[in-house]
Amino acid sequence: MNSSVIVVHYHELWLKGRNRRFFLAKLEAALRQSLEGIPVERIEQPGDRFLIRLADGASLEEAIERVRRVLGIANYAVARPVERNLEALCDAAWQEIEPLEFSTFAVRAKRSDKSFPQGTIEIETVVGRHLLEKLRARGRKVRVWLKDPELTCHIEVTPGPLLVYARKIPGAGGLPANTAGRMMCLLSGGYDSAVAAYLMMKRGAHLGFVHFYGTGARPGESSLHVASSLVRQLVPYQFLAHLYRVPFETIQREILRSAPEGVRVLLYRRMMLRIAEVFARRDRALAMVNGDSLGQVASQTLRNLVAVEAAATMPVFRPLVGMDKMEILALARKIGTYEISSEPFHDCCPVFLPRSPELSARPEDLAQAEQGLDIQALVAQGIQGATLERFRYSGGQVELSEPVPVVKTQPRAAMA
Ligand code: ATP
Ligand code: MG
């Protein structure tokens, strides 16, 4: 009976209205999937929270490590299981709060097992008084403040052992995974696009990924490897993911050959959007995501962003558009993509970079600059050369399929 219990709280915001059941079912499914391979006795939902009862032999550290990444969790706590009597409860509550620093506190009991002899008010009063006496005896200057206490000692009366906890740890936040529909992310290998993907996942979107790579990388420098590692790092948030890998160098050379130097990078971006859009449709995504941040580099002036996006027919979301690089890097560190993006790799875009890039392109200028290009043929070529890698997170591990060509038979098939 002494196995640990993790108490999981979610934000109430997304629980308004008829979506409640849908979101909670998704959150529960995400908890179960994340904990796969760890012995769990059961997951209960005695009210506005989940209780994860670990079975004997389960590693608490490992379980916490998994729960930490489950989207939709506002905070969680590890509860002490306690024998079903008030004396044991008082002792356990004292052990729980004694090492913590606070000047005001309250005891809050919740009772989903109505057969317990004492009611919540009685439990709160008895435990609260006990704690106050012990604290005062230690000379600690504390008082009970029910309205807005610095520390709350929570008590859960559920069938089985009583539960006590006082330390709430912030969870990943956001909305439960895979509740918002699909998006396709243009993933470069740099810091920004991985963070952009994470932010959209956090709002419940399921992301697919497209990466464009150049050839000519020295061994160990391939951007493919970096893109793959980034998806590996991100997939635990949403459990499954596709990574489309598109060879881009011959397309770049075409652009290089026929377009004015100043708009090269913008034309690369337009081609990337067009190709990504085909994969987006293939995976039934409704929008694309990229890591643009307003004014960060020459290709990301407001006019350039608008002129590039004109090549897409789907909406392009840019969750980093209003963020500073420092804020983006802090997030990258938090989600563990910083180290991966810091690895040196062969980025296809800086190759053939123009000496003086256009800062203020208009969509019609770019369309004009594309006159000499057979856009359809280049898109088809990108798709024809693309390979697909599938990721799956299960039992705490990421499994990865061998990359397979996206188009198996006729080159035109994927375009339909
Ligand atoms: P990042 O740090 O993500 O590379 P960045 O600030 O370097 O971003 P750019 O290189 O201008 O910005 O790219 C802008 C966005 O275009 C990226 O965030 C990404 O979404 C997309 N992108 C750029 N290069 C690639 C690529 N090789 N494959 C897929 N998407 C790309
Ligand atoms: Mg980049």
Short mmCIF file of C-alpha atoms and ligand atoms in Angstrom, two decimals:
data_model
loop_
_atom_site.label_atom_id
_atom_site.label_comp_id
_atom_site.label_asym_id
_atom_site.label_seq_id
_atom_site.Cartn_x
_atom_site.Cartn_y
_atom_site.Cartn_z
CA MET A 1 0.00 0.00 0.00
CA ASN A 2 2.98 2.29 0.17
CA SER A 3 3.61 2.70 -3.53
CA SER A 4 3.81 6.31 -4.64
CA VAL A 5 0.94 8.25 -6.08
CA ILE A 6 1.36 11.16 -8.47
CA VAL A 7 -1.41 13.74 -8.33
CA VAL A 8 -1.89 15.56 -11.63
CA HIS A 9 -3.75 18.88 -11.94
CA TYR A 10 -4.79 20.45 -15.20
CA HIS A 11 -5.77 23.99 -16.08
CA GLU A 12 -9.45 24.61 -15.97
CA LEU A 13 -9.47 26.94 -18.94
CA TRP A 14 -9.93 24.33 -21.62
CA LEU A 15 -12.59 22.60 -19.62
CA LYS A 16 -15.30 25.08 -20.38
CA GLY A 17 -18.20 23.77 -22.37
CA ARG A 18 -18.71 20.55 -24.21
CA ASN A 19 -15.05 19.89 -24.97
CA ARG A 20 -14.35 18.84 -21.41
CA ARG A 21 -14.72 15.11 -21.96
CA PHE A 22 -12.74 15.15 -25.17
CA PHE A 23 -9.77 16.97 -23.62
CA LEU A 24 -9.77 14.88 -20.48
CA ALA A 25 -9.87 11.65 -22.48
CA LYS A 26 -6.91 12.91 -24.54
CA LEU A 27 -4.99 13.87 -21.41
CA GLU A 28 -5.63 10.49 -19.82
CA ALA A 29 -4.57 8.70 -23.00
CA ALA A 30 -1.39 10.80 -23.07
CA LEU A 31 -0.63 9.90 -19.45
CA ARG A 32 -1.12 6.21 -20.15
CA GLN A 33 0.96 6.30 -23.30
CA SER A 34 3.73 8.27 -21.61
CA LEU A 35 3.89 5.84 -18.70
CA GLU A 36 3.99 2.74 -20.90
CA GLY A 37 6.47 0.22 -19.54
CA ILE A 38 6.28 1.54 -15.96
CA PRO A 39 4.12 -0.63 -13.66
CA VAL A 40 1.01 1.43 -12.90
CA GLU A 41 -1.70 0.01 -10.68
CA ARG A 42 -4.32 2.38 -12.03
CA ILE A 43 -5.08 5.93 -13.04
CA GLU A 44 -8.11 7.46 -11.35
CA GLN A 45 -9.98 10.66 -11.82
CA PRO A 46 -11.68 11.43 -8.52
CA GLY A 47 -12.68 14.96 -9.56
CA ASP A 48 -10.70 17.78 -11.10
CA ARG A 49 -7.44 15.83 -11.06
CA PHE A 50 -5.86 12.49 -11.95
CA LEU A 51 -4.26 10.14 -9.45
CA ILE A 52 -1.59 7.87 -10.86
CA ARG A 53 -1.10 4.96 -8.52
CA LEU A 54 2.24 3.35 -9.26
CA ALA A 55 2.51 -0.38 -8.70
CA ASP A 56 5.22 -2.11 -6.67
CA GLY A 57 8.55 -1.97 -8.39
CA ALA A 58 7.78 1.19 -10.38
CA SER A 59 10.51 3.80 -10.45
CA LEU A 60 9.14 7.09 -9.17
CA GLU A 61 11.94 9.11 -10.79
CA GLU A 62 11.26 7.54 -14.15
CA ALA A 63 7.51 8.13 -13.82
CA ILE A 64 8.09 11.79 -12.95
CA GLU A 65 10.45 12.18 -15.87
CA ARG A 66 7.68 10.97 -18.17
CA VAL A 67 4.88 12.99 -16.54
CA ARG A 68 7.00 16.15 -16.79
CA ARG A 69 6.58 16.16 -20.56
CA VAL A 70 2.86 15.47 -20.75
CA LEU A 71 1.18 18.53 -22.26
CA GLY A 72 -1.97 19.83 -20.58
CA ILE A 73 -0.66 19.37 -17.02
CA ALA A 74 -0.67 22.57 -14.96
CA ASN A 75 1.18 21.01 -12.03
CA TYR A 76 1.77 17.71 -10.34
CA ALA A 77 2.83 16.42 -6.96
CA VAL A 78 4.10 13.24 -5.40
CA ALA A 79 1.78 12.24 -2.57
CA ARG A 80 2.56 10.27 0.57
CA PRO A 81 0.23 7.32 1.08
CA VAL A 82 -0.99 7.22 4.70
CA GLU A 83 -2.94 4.78 6.86
CA ARG A 84 -6.61 5.64 7.15
CA ASN A 85 -6.67 7.44 10.51
CA LEU A 86 -6.25 11.02 11.63
CA GLU A 87 -3.22 10.41 13.79
CA ALA A 88 -1.22 8.90 10.95
CA LEU A 89 -2.47 11.71 8.74
CA CYS A 90 -1.21 14.39 11.15
CA ASP A 91 2.23 12.72 11.29
CA ALA A 92 2.50 12.45 7.54
CA ALA A 93 1.36 16.06 7.02
CA TRP A 94 4.04 17.22 9.44
CA GLN A 95 6.75 15.24 7.64
CA GLU A 96 5.58 16.72 4.38
CA ILE A 97 5.64 20.39 5.38
CA GLU A 98 8.42 20.44 7.97
CA PRO A 99 11.29 21.00 5.52
CA LEU A 100 9.44 23.70 3.55
CA GLU A 101 9.77 27.47 3.99
CA PHE A 102 6.56 29.50 4.31
CA SER A 103 4.91 32.05 6.54
CA THR A 104 1.23 31.34 5.87
CA PHE A 105 -0.44 28.02 5.22
CA ALA A 106 -3.73 26.17 4.93
CA VAL A 107 -4.84 22.56 4.91
CA ARG A 108 -7.22 21.50 2.16
CA ALA A 109 -8.94 18.14 2.16
CA LYS A 110 -10.86 16.53 -0.67
CA ARG A 111 -13.00 13.53 -0.03
CA SER A 112 -14.06 11.28 -2.86
CA ASP A 113 -14.56 8.35 -0.47
CA LYS A 114 -17.67 9.30 1.44
CA SER A 115 -17.33 6.32 3.79
CA PHE A 116 -14.45 7.96 5.68
CA PRO A 117 -15.76 8.83 9.17
CA GLN A 118 -14.56 12.46 9.33
CA GLY A 119 -15.73 15.18 6.96
CA THR A 120 -13.36 17.55 5.14
CA ILE A 121 -13.81 20.43 7.57
CA GLU A 122 -13.00 18.25 10.53
CA ILE A 123 -9.94 16.80 8.78
CA GLU A 124 -8.70 20.26 7.85
CA THR A 125 -9.20 21.59 11.35
CA VAL A 126 -7.53 18.69 13.14
CA VAL A 127 -4.53 18.54 10.81
CA GLY A 128 -4.24 22.33 10.63
CA ARG A 129 -4.18 22.66 14.40
CA HIS A 130 -1.62 19.88 14.71
CA LEU A 131 0.68 21.52 12.19
CA LEU A 132 0.33 24.95 13.77
CA GLU A 133 1.22 23.60 17.20
CA LYS A 134 4.26 21.76 15.91
CA LEU A 135 5.44 24.77 13.93
CA ARG A 136 5.01 27.13 16.88
CA ALA A 137 6.80 24.66 19.15
CA ARG A 138 9.72 24.94 16.75
CA GLY A 139 9.59 28.69 17.08
CA ARG A 140 8.52 29.21 13.46
CA LYS A 141 6.53 32.36 12.79
CA VAL A 142 3.64 31.08 10.76
CA ARG A 143 -0.08 31.54 10.70
CA VAL A 144 -3.03 29.92 9.03
CA TRP A 145 -4.39 31.94 6.12
CA LEU A 146 -7.18 30.29 4.24
CA LYS A 147 -7.67 32.96 1.60
CA ASP A 148 -4.28 33.01 -0.09
CA PRO A 149 -1.80 30.76 1.72
CA GLU A 150 1.85 30.53 0.65
CA LEU A 151 1.72 26.81 1.26
CA THR A 152 -1.20 24.43 0.99
CA CYS A 153 -1.05 21.01 2.54
CA HIS A 154 -3.38 18.88 0.43
CA ILE A 155 -5.14 15.80 1.71
CA GLU A 156 -6.98 13.36 -0.52
CA VAL A 157 -9.47 10.94 0.97
CA THR A 158 -9.94 8.30 -1.68
CA PRO A 159 -10.64 4.59 -1.24
CA GLY A 160 -7.36 3.00 -0.13
CA PRO A 161 -4.65 4.96 1.66
CA LEU A 162 -5.07 8.65 2.41
CA LEU A 163 -2.80 10.94 0.44
CA VAL A 164 -0.84 13.98 1.61
CA TYR A 165 1.18 16.41 -0.49
CA ALA A 166 2.34 20.00 -0.27
CA ARG A 167 4.86 20.42 -3.06
CA LYS A 168 3.31 21.20 -6.40
CA ILE A 169 5.72 21.10 -9.31
CA PRO A 170 4.86 23.06 -12.46
CA GLY A 171 3.91 20.78 -15.37
CA ALA A 172 4.48 21.28 -19.09
CA GLY A 173 1.29 23.37 -19.37
CA GLY A 174 -0.58 23.94 -22.60
CA LEU A 175 -3.35 21.79 -24.00
CA PRO A 176 -3.33 17.99 -24.22
CA ALA A 177 -1.45 16.60 -27.22
CA ASN A 178 -3.21 16.01 -30.51
CA THR A 179 -6.36 17.97 -29.74
CA ALA A 180 -6.05 20.86 -32.22
CA GLY A 181 -5.54 19.30 -35.66
CA ARG A 182 -2.44 18.90 -37.80
CA MET A 183 0.28 21.30 -38.97
CA MET A 184 3.42 20.83 -41.07
CA CYS A 185 6.61 22.39 -39.68
CA LEU A 186 9.53 23.49 -41.84
CA LEU A 187 12.35 22.24 -39.64
CA SER A 188 15.80 23.61 -40.43
CA GLY A 189 18.11 22.17 -37.78
CA GLY A 190 18.70 25.63 -36.30
CA TYR A 191 17.29 26.76 -32.95
CA ASP A 192 14.15 28.49 -34.08
CA SER A 193 12.02 26.03 -35.98
CA ALA A 194 12.25 23.29 -33.32
CA VAL A 195 11.05 25.78 -30.70
CA ALA A 196 8.27 26.92 -33.04
CA ALA A 197 7.15 23.30 -33.42
CA TYR A 198 7.13 22.80 -29.66
CA LEU A 199 4.99 25.89 -29.11
CA MET A 200 2.38 24.62 -31.56
CA MET A 201 2.43 21.14 -30.01
CA LYS A 202 1.86 22.82 -26.70
CA ARG A 203 -1.35 24.29 -28.07
CA GLY A 204 -2.50 20.79 -28.99
CA ALA A 205 -1.39 20.66 -32.64
CA HIS A 206 0.00 17.46 -34.09
CA LEU A 207 3.06 18.33 -36.17
CA GLY A 208 4.64 16.78 -39.19
CA PHE A 209 8.14 17.93 -40.23
CA VAL A 210 9.83 18.75 -43.53
CA HIS A 211 13.57 19.23 -43.75
CA PHE A 212 15.47 20.43 -46.83
CA TYR A 213 19.08 19.37 -47.03
CA GLY A 214 22.07 20.12 -49.22
CA THR A 215 24.59 17.59 -50.33
CA GLY A 216 28.31 17.99 -49.88
CA ALA A 217 28.32 17.70 -46.11
CA ARG A 218 31.47 16.28 -44.60
CA PRO A 219 30.98 13.05 -42.63
CA GLY A 220 29.13 13.72 -39.37
CA GLU A 221 28.00 17.15 -40.54
CA SER A 222 24.80 16.23 -42.29
CA SER A 223 21.82 18.39 -41.43
CA LEU A 224 19.68 15.26 -41.88
CA HIS A 225 21.13 13.83 -38.74
CA VAL A 226 20.39 17.05 -36.82
CA ALA A 227 16.80 17.26 -38.11
CA SER A 228 16.27 13.65 -37.15
CA SER A 229 17.65 14.22 -33.63
CA LEU A 230 15.36 17.22 -33.20
CA VAL A 231 12.28 15.21 -34.13
CA ARG A 232 13.46 12.48 -31.79
CA GLN A 233 13.60 15.06 -29.00
CA LEU A 234 10.15 16.47 -29.81
CA VAL A 235 8.16 13.30 -30.54
CA PRO A 236 7.54 12.38 -26.86
CA TYR A 237 5.17 15.34 -26.66
CA GLN A 238 2.90 13.94 -29.37
CA PHE A 239 3.88 10.22 -29.65
CA LEU A 240 4.06 9.89 -33.44
CA ALA A 241 5.71 12.02 -36.12
CA HIS A 242 6.66 12.06 -39.78
CA LEU A 243 9.87 13.65 -41.03
CA TYR A 244 9.99 14.34 -44.78
CA ARG A 245 13.56 14.80 -46.00
CA VAL A 246 13.94 16.70 -49.24
CA PRO A 247 17.22 17.03 -51.19
CA PHE A 248 17.38 20.69 -52.09
CA GLU A 249 20.67 21.39 -53.81
CA THR A 250 19.61 20.92 -57.43
CA ILE A 251 16.58 23.13 -56.80
CA GLN A 252 18.84 25.77 -55.28
CA ARG A 253 21.13 25.59 -58.30
CA GLU A 254 18.19 26.19 -60.61
CA ILE A 255 17.25 29.28 -58.61
CA LEU A 256 20.87 30.38 -58.58
CA ARG A 257 21.06 30.05 -62.34
CA SER A 258 17.97 31.99 -63.28
CA ALA A 259 17.05 34.48 -60.53
CA PRO A 260 18.51 37.83 -59.44
CA GLU A 261 21.04 37.41 -56.64
CA GLY A 262 19.28 39.61 -54.05
CA VAL A 263 16.14 37.48 -53.87
CA ARG A 264 17.73 34.04 -53.87
CA VAL A 265 17.03 33.19 -50.27
CA LEU A 266 13.44 34.37 -50.62
CA LEU A 267 12.97 32.09 -53.61
CA TYR A 268 14.47 29.17 -51.69
CA ARG A 269 11.88 29.83 -48.99
CA ARG A 270 9.05 29.99 -51.49
CA MET A 271 10.08 26.65 -52.99
CA MET A 272 10.30 25.17 -49.50
CA LEU A 273 6.77 26.32 -48.72
CA ARG A 274 5.39 24.90 -51.96
CA ILE A 275 6.97 21.51 -51.40
CA ALA A 276 6.07 21.42 -47.72
CA GLU A 277 2.50 22.17 -48.65
CA VAL A 278 2.28 19.00 -50.74
CA PHE A 279 3.36 16.94 -47.72
CA ALA A 280 1.00 18.94 -45.52
CA ARG A 281 -1.92 17.93 -47.72
CA ARG A 282 -0.69 14.36 -47.85
CA ASP A 283 -0.86 14.23 -44.04
CA ARG A 284 -4.12 16.19 -43.87
CA ALA A 285 -2.50 19.20 -42.18
CA LEU A 286 -4.41 22.46 -42.31
CA ALA A 287 -1.51 24.88 -41.89
CA MET A 288 2.27 25.20 -41.93
CA VAL A 289 4.61 26.37 -39.16
CA ASN A 290 8.05 27.91 -39.39
CA GLY A 291 10.61 29.55 -37.12
CA ASP A 292 10.51 33.08 -38.52
CA SER A 293 10.96 35.90 -36.03
CA LEU A 294 10.28 39.43 -37.26
CA GLY A 295 13.45 41.20 -38.35
CA GLN A 296 15.84 38.48 -37.12
CA VAL A 297 17.63 38.15 -40.46
CA ALA A 298 17.31 39.87 -43.84
CA SER A 299 14.83 37.29 -45.12
CA GLN A 300 12.53 37.99 -42.18
CA THR A 301 11.65 41.65 -42.65
CA LEU A 302 7.90 42.15 -42.62
CA ARG A 303 7.74 42.72 -46.37
CA ASN A 304 9.85 39.67 -47.08
CA LEU A 305 7.77 37.44 -44.82
CA VAL A 306 4.65 38.56 -46.63
CA ALA A 307 6.18 38.18 -50.09
CA VAL A 308 7.47 34.67 -49.29
CA GLU A 309 4.18 33.53 -47.83
CA ALA A 310 2.35 34.53 -51.01
CA ALA A 311 3.73 31.35 -52.60
CA ALA A 312 1.73 29.22 -50.17
CA THR A 313 -1.98 28.62 -50.32
CA MET A 314 -2.19 27.32 -46.76
CA PRO A 315 -1.83 29.62 -43.75
CA VAL A 316 1.71 29.80 -42.38
CA PHE A 317 1.95 30.19 -38.61
CA ARG A 318 5.00 31.73 -36.99
CA PRO A 319 4.78 31.29 -33.24
CA LEU A 320 8.17 33.03 -32.73
CA VAL A 321 7.33 36.12 -34.73
CA GLY A 322 7.30 38.40 -31.67
CA MET A 323 10.07 36.74 -29.69
CA ASP A 324 13.69 37.80 -29.14
CA LYS A 325 16.50 35.37 -29.85
CA MET A 326 17.28 35.18 -26.12
CA GLU A 327 13.73 34.11 -25.33
CA ILE A 328 13.85 31.52 -28.10
CA LEU A 329 17.16 30.11 -26.87
CA ALA A 330 15.86 29.88 -23.31
CA LEU A 331 12.96 27.78 -24.56
CA ALA A 332 15.30 25.64 -26.67
CA ARG A 333 17.31 24.90 -23.52
CA LYS A 334 14.18 24.05 -21.59
CA ILE A 335 12.95 21.51 -24.14
CA GLY A 336 16.37 20.02 -24.82
CA THR A 337 16.77 21.07 -28.46
CA TYR A 338 19.49 23.65 -27.76
CA GLU A 339 22.33 21.11 -27.62
CA ILE A 340 21.15 19.40 -30.78
CA SER A 341 20.80 22.63 -32.76
CA SER A 342 24.25 23.72 -31.54
CA GLU A 343 25.91 20.81 -33.33
CA PRO A 344 27.76 21.92 -36.43
CA PHE A 345 25.96 20.89 -39.57
CA HIS A 346 25.89 21.63 -43.24
CA ASP A 347 23.00 24.11 -43.67
CA CYS A 348 21.80 24.32 -47.26
CA CYS A 349 20.71 27.96 -47.11
CA PRO A 350 23.88 29.94 -46.40
CA VAL A 351 25.45 28.31 -49.45
CA PHE A 352 25.34 30.77 -52.34
CA LEU A 353 24.19 33.55 -50.00
CA PRO A 354 23.78 36.89 -51.82
CA ARG A 355 26.13 39.76 -50.93
CA SER A 356 23.31 42.28 -50.57
CA PRO A 357 19.97 40.63 -49.95
CA GLU A 358 16.69 42.28 -50.84
CA LEU A 359 15.02 43.63 -47.70
CA SER A 360 11.74 44.74 -49.08
CA ALA A 361 10.47 42.34 -51.70
CA ARG A 362 6.93 42.41 -53.01
CA PRO A 363 5.10 39.22 -53.98
CA GLU A 364 4.93 40.33 -57.59
CA ASP A 365 8.71 40.96 -57.68
CA LEU A 366 9.31 37.42 -56.51
CA ALA A 367 6.80 35.98 -58.96
CA GLN A 368 8.62 37.96 -61.66
CA ALA A 369 11.97 36.60 -60.49
CA GLU A 370 10.56 33.09 -60.81
CA GLN A 371 9.61 33.56 -64.44
CA GLY A 372 12.56 31.55 -65.68
CA LEU A 373 11.80 28.62 -63.36
CA ASP A 374 9.56 25.66 -64.05
CA ILE A 375 8.00 25.76 -60.60
CA GLN A 376 5.83 22.69 -61.04
CA ALA A 377 8.73 20.61 -62.26
CA LEU A 378 10.91 21.74 -59.34
CA VAL A 379 8.20 20.92 -56.81
CA ALA A 380 7.75 17.51 -58.44
CA GLN A 381 11.50 16.98 -58.34
CA GLY A 382 11.61 17.77 -54.62
CA ILE A 383 8.81 15.34 -53.90
CA GLN A 384 10.30 12.70 -56.13
CA GLY A 385 13.59 12.81 -54.23
CA ALA A 386 12.03 12.96 -50.77
CA THR A 387 12.26 10.22 -48.17
CA LEU A 388 10.06 9.72 -45.12
CA GLU A 389 11.23 8.77 -41.67
CA ARG A 390 8.60 7.71 -39.09
CA PHE A 391 9.02 8.28 -35.36
CA ARG A 392 7.15 6.62 -32.55
CA TYR A 393 7.49 7.22 -28.82
CA SER A 394 6.54 4.28 -26.70
CA GLY A 395 7.68 2.75 -23.43
CA GLY A 396 9.92 5.76 -22.84
CA GLN A 397 11.87 5.08 -26.05
CA VAL A 398 11.78 6.61 -29.49
CA GLU A 399 11.59 4.12 -32.34
CA LEU A 400 12.60 5.18 -35.78
CA SER A 401 11.79 3.59 -39.12
CA GLU A 402 14.24 3.26 -42.00
CA PRO A 403 13.72 6.21 -44.37
CA VAL A 404 11.63 5.20 -47.38
CA PRO A 405 10.96 7.11 -50.60
CA VAL A 406 7.74 9.10 -50.40
CA VAL A 407 6.86 8.41 -54.02
CA LYS A 408 7.07 4.72 -54.71
CA THR A 409 5.82 4.34 -58.26
CA GLN A 410 4.87 7.19 -60.51
CA PRO A 411 6.35 10.61 -59.88
CA ARG A 412 2.98 12.31 -60.41
CA ALA A 413 1.14 10.17 -57.88
CA ALA A 414 2.06 12.32 -54.89
CA MET A 415 0.96 15.47 -56.64
CA ALA A 416 -2.65 14.40 -57.01
P1 ATP B 1 16.40 28.37 -37.66
O1 ATP B 1 17.16 28.71 -36.45
O2 ATP B 1 15.20 27.51 -37.38
O3 ATP B 1 17.28 27.79 -38.73
P2 ATP B 1 16.75 30.92 -38.77
O4 ATP B 1 16.55 32.07 -37.88
O5 ATP B 1 18.12 30.46 -39.09
O6 ATP B 1 15.85 29.72 -38.23
P3 ATP B 1 16.17 30.99 -41.54
O7 ATP B 1 17.35 30.15 -41.81
O8 ATP B 1 16.00 32.28 -42.24
O9 ATP B 1 15.96 31.31 -40.04
O10 ATP B 1 14.89 30.15 -41.80
C1 ATP B 1 13.61 30.63 -41.46
C2 ATP B 1 12.71 29.45 -41.33
O11 ATP B 1 12.61 28.78 -42.59
C3 ATP B 1 13.21 28.41 -40.36
O12 ATP B 1 12.86 28.71 -39.04
C4 ATP B 1 12.52 27.18 -40.87
O13 ATP B 1 11.17 27.12 -40.46
C5 ATP B 1 12.55 27.39 -42.38
N1 ATP B 1 13.76 26.76 -42.93
C6 ATP B 1 14.93 27.32 -43.22
N2 ATP B 1 15.82 26.42 -43.70
C7 ATP B 1 15.16 25.24 -43.74
C8 ATP B 1 15.52 23.91 -44.12
N3 ATP B 1 16.73 23.61 -44.56
N4 ATP B 1 14.57 22.95 -44.02
C9 ATP B 1 13.33 23.23 -43.54
N5 ATP B 1 12.96 24.46 -43.17
C10 ATP B 1 13.85 25.45 -43.25
MG MG B 2 18.21 28.41 -40.42
#
